[in-house]
Tab-separated table of C-alpha atoms and ligand atoms in Angstrom:
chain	number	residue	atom	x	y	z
A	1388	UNK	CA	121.824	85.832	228.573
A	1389	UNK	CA	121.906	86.552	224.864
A	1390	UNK	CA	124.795	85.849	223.257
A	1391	UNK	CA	126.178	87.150	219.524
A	1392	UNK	CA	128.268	84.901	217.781
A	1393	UNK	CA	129.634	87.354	213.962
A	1394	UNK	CA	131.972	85.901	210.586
A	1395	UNK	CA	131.954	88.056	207.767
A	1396	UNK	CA	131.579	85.105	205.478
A	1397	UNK	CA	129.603	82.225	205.108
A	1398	UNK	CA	131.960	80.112	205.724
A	1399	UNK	CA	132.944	81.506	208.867
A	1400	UNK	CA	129.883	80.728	210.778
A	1401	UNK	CA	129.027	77.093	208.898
A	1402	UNK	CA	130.903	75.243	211.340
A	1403	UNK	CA	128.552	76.621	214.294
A	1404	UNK	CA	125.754	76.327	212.721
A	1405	UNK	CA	126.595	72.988	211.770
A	1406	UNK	CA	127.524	72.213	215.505
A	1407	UNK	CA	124.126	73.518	216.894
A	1408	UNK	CA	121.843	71.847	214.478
A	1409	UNK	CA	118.111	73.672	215.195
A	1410	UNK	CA	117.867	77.144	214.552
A	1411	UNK	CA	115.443	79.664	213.162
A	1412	UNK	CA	116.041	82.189	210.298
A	1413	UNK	CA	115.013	85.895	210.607
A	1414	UNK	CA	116.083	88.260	207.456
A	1415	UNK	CA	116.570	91.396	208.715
A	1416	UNK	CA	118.285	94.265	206.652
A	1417	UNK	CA	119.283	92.319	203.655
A	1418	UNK	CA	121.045	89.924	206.375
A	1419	UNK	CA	120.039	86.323	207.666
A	1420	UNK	CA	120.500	85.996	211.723
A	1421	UNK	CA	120.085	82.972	213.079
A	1422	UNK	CA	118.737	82.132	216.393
A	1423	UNK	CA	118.823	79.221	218.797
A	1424	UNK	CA	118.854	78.017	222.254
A	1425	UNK	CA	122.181	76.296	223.664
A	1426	UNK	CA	122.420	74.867	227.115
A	1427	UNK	CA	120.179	77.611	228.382
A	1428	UNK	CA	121.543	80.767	226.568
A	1429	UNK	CA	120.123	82.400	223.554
A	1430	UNK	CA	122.429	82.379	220.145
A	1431	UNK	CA	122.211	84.957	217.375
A	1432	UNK	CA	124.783	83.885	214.913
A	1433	UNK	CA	125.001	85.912	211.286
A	1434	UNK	CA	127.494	86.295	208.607
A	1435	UNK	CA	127.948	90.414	208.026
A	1436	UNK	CA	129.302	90.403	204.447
A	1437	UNK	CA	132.929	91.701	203.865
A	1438	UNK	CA	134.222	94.748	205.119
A	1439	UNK	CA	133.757	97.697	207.764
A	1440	UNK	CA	130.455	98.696	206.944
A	1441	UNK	CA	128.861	95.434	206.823
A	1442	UNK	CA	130.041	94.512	209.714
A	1443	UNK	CA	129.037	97.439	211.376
A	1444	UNK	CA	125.845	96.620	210.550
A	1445	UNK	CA	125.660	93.345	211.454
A	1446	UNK	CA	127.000	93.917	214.873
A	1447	UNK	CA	125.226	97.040	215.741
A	1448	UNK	CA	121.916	94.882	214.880
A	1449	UNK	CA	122.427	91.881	216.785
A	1450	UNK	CA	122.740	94.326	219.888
A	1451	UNK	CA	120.094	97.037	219.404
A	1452	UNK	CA	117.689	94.472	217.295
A	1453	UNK	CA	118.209	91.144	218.620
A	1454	UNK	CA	119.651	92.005	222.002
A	1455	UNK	CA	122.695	89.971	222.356
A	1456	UNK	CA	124.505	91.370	225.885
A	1457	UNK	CA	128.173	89.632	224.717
A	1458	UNK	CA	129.730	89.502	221.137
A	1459	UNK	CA	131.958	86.820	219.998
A	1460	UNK	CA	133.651	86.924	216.521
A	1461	UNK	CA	135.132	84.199	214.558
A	1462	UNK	CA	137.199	83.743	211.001
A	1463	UNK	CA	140.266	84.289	208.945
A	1464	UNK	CA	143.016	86.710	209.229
A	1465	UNK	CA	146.106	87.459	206.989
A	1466	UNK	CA	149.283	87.360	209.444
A	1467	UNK	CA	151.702	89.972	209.726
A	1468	UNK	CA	154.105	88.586	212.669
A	1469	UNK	CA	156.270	85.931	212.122
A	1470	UNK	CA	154.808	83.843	214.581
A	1471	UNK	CA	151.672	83.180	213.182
A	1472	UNK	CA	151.214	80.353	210.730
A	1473	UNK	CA	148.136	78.985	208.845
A	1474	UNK	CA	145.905	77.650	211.165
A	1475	UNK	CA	147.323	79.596	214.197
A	1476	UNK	CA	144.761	81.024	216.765
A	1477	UNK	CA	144.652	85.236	217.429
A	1478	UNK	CA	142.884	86.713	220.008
A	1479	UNK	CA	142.769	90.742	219.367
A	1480	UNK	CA	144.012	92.597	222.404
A	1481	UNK	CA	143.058	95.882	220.818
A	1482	UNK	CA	141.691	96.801	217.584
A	1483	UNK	CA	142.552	99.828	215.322
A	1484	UNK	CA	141.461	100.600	211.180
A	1485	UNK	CA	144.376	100.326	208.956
A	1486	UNK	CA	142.988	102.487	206.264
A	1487	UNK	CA	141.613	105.412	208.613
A	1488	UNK	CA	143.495	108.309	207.158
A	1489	UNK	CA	143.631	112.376	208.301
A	1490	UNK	CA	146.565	112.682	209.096
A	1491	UNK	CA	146.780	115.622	206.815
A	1492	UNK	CA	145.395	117.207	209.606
A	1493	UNK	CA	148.405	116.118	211.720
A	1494	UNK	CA	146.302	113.423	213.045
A	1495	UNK	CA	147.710	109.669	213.118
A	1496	UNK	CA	146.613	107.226	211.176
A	1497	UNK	CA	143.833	105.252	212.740
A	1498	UNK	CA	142.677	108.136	214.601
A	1499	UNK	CA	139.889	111.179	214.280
A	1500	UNK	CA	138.305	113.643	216.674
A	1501	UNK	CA	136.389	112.024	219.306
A	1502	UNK	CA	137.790	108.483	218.503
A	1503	UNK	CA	140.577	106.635	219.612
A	1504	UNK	CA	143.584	104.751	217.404
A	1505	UNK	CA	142.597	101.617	219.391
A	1506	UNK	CA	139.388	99.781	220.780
A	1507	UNK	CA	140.516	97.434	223.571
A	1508	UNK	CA	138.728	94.049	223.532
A	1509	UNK	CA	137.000	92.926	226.928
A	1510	UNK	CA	140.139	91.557	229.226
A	1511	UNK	CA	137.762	88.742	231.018
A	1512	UNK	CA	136.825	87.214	227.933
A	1513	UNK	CA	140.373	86.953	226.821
A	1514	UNK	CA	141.572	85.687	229.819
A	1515	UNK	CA	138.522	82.901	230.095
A	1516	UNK	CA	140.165	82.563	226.236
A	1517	UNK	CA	143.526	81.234	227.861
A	1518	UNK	CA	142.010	78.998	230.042
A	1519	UNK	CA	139.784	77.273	227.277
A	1520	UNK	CA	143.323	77.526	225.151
A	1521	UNK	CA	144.587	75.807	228.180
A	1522	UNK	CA	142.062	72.929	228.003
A	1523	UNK	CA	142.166	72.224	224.205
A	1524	UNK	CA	145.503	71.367	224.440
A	1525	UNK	CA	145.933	74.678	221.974
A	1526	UNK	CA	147.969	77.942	221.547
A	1527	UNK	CA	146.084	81.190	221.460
A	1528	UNK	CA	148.215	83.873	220.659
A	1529	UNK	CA	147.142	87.373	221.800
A	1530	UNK	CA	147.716	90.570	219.691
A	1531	UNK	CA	146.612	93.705	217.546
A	1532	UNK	CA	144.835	92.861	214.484
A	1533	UNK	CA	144.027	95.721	212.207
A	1534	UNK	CA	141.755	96.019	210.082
A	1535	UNK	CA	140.805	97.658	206.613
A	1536	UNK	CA	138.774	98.166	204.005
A	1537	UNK	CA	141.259	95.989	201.611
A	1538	UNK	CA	142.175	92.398	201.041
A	1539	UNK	CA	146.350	93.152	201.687
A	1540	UNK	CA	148.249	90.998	199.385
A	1541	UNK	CA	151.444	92.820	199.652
A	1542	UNK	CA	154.326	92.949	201.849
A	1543	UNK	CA	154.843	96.320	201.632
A	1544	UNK	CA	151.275	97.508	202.522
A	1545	UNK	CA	151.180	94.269	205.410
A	1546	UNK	CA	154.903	95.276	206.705
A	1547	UNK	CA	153.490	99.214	206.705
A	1548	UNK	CA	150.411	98.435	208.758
A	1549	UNK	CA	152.692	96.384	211.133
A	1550	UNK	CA	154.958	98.783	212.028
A	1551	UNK	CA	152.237	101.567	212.140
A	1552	UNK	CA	149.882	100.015	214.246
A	1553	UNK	CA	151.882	97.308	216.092
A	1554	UNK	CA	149.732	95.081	214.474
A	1555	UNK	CA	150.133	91.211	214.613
A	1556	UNK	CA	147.505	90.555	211.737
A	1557	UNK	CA	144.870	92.196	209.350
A	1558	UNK	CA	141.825	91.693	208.160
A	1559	UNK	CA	138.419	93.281	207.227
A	1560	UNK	CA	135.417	93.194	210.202
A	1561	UNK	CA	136.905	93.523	213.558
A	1562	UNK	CA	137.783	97.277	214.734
A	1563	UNK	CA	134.379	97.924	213.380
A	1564	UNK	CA	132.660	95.615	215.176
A	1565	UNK	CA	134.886	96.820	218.391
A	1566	UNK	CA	134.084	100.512	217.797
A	1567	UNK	CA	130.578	99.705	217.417
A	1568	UNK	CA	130.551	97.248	220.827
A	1569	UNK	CA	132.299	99.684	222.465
A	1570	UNK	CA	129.936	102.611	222.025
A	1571	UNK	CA	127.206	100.096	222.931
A	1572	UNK	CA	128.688	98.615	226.091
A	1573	UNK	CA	128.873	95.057	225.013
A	1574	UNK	CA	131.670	92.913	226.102
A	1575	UNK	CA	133.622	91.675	222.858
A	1576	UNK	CA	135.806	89.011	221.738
A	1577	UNK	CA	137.242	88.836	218.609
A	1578	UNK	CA	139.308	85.509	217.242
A	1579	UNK	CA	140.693	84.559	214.072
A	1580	UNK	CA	142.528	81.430	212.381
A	1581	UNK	CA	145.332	82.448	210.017
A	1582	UNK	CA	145.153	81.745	206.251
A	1583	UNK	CA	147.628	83.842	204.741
A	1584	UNK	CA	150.651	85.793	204.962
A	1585	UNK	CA	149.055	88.724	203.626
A	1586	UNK	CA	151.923	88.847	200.938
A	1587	UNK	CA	151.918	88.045	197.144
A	1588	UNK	CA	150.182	83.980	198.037
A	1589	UNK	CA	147.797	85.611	199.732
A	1590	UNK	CA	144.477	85.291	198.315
A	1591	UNK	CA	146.125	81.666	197.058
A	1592	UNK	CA	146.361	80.819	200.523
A	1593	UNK	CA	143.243	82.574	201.466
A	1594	UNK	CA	141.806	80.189	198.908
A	1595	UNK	CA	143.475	76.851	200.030
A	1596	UNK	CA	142.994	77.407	204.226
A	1597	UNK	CA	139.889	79.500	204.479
A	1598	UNK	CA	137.591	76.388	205.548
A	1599	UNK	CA	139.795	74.846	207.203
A	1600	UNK	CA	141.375	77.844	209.794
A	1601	UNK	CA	137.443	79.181	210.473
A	1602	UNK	CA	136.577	75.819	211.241
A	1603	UNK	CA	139.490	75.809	213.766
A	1604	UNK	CA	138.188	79.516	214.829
A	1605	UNK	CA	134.755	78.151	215.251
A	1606	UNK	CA	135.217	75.037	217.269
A	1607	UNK	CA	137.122	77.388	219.472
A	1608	UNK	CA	134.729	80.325	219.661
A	1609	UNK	CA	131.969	77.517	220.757
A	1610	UNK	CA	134.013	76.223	223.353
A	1611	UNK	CA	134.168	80.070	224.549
A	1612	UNK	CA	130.761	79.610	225.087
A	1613	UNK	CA	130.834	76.800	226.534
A	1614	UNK	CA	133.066	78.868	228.885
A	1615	UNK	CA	131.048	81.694	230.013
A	1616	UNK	CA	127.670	79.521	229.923
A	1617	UNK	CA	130.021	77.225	232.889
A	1618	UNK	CA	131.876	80.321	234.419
A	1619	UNK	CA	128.570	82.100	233.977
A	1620	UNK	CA	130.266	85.541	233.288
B	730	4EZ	C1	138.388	89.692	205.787
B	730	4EZ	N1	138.824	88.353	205.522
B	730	4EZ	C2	139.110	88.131	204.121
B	730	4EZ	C3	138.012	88.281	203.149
B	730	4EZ	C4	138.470	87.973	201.744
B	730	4EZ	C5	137.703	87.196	199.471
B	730	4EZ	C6	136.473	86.750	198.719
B	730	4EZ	C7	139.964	87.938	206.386
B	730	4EZ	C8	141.329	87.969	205.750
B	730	4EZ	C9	141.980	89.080	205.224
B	730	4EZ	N2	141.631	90.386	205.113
B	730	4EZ	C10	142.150	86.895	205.573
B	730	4EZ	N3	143.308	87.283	204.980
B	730	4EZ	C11	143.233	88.616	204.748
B	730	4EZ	C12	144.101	89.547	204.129
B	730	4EZ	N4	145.288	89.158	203.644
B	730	4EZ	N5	143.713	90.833	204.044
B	730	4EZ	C13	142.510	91.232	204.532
B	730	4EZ	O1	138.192	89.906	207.111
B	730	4EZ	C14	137.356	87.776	200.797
């Protein structure tokens, strides 16, 4: 079993790397990924860079090049429901891109011919994700995160993408990585740690809680694996 463990930043996968100690370094397409056995399962763990395409990349390599069979992503996401606070755990239900936009076509928004508005994440993994939630003594919320090609620091812009797309937070990686696990048949899972409100503090916030919620996001996404290495899923 080969398992893919995606941030978008460097900070995002520190904490696991951190945690596992011994790894080896293979650059492939202007990217590091990092490699490493863990109680008898194989690791690939790389940071994509920000944004959609990036992360397409990323993910689409650790399948096709590096063979992972599961994905698992971890980092920071701006919230858009009241609920979440700084620090707070998301799990994303489904998945759909903010900025994804032909709807002068009558299309709408997040959708275009031969895709779909949503991706829907793998419903084992999340419910393993309750159980390990369970566990930690921790609440994992579940939800839609949307995503974009934009840093949203504005509550006009955030409360527009909420009521458009349902969505509980925002952020920059994960409907591309779903889209692209999707198409590929890999089972996904993608968390995030809340650092902002997506609203004027934002990148403020961003600044102040990013280390601290994707270390939260990464202690959790390990236990995860801890999860399906035990429940062997
Ligand atoms: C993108 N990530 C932020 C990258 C910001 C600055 C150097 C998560 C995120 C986010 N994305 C946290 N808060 C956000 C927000 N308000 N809008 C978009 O995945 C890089």
């Amino acid at each position: 079993m080969k398992i893919a463990i995606m941030g978008a930043m460097p900070e995002e996968i520190a904490p696991i790397l951190e945690q596992l100690g011994e790894y080896t370094t293979t650059q492939y397409a202007g990217n590091n990924y990092y490699e490493a056995s863990y109680k008898g399962v194989e690791l690939v763990i790389a940071y994509s860079k920000i944004g959609k395409v990036f992360s397409t990349l990323t993910s689409a390599t650790m399948i096709e090049h590096f063979g992972a069979q599961k994905l698992l992503f971890s980092g920071v996401a701006g919230a858009i429901s009241p609920t979440l606070k700084v620090g707070d755990l998301l799990v994303a239900t489904k998945l759909s891109q903010h900025d994804l936009d032909i709807t002068a076509f009558g299309h709408p928004f997040g959708y275009v011919p031969e895709g779909a508005v949503y991706v829907e994440a793998d419903r084992e993994l999340i419910t393993l994700s309750q159980k390990v939630a369970l566990s930690m003594n921790k609440t994992l919320q579940e939800g839609i995160i949307a995503t974009g090609d934009q840093f949203v620091a504005n509550e006009e812009r955030k409360n527009w993408i909420g009521t458009t797309f349902g969505a509980d937070a925002l952020e920059m990686e994960g409907a591309s990585v779903a889209v692209v696990c999707d198409a590929l048949n890999v089972p996904f899972f993608i968390l995030r740690a809340i650092s902002d409100a997506a609203d004027m503090d934002a990148s403020f916030s961003f600044d102040a809680f990013l280390e601290t919620s994707a270390k939260e996001s990464a202690a959790f996404v390990m236990k995860m694996v801890d999860a399906i290495i035990e429940q062997n899923v």
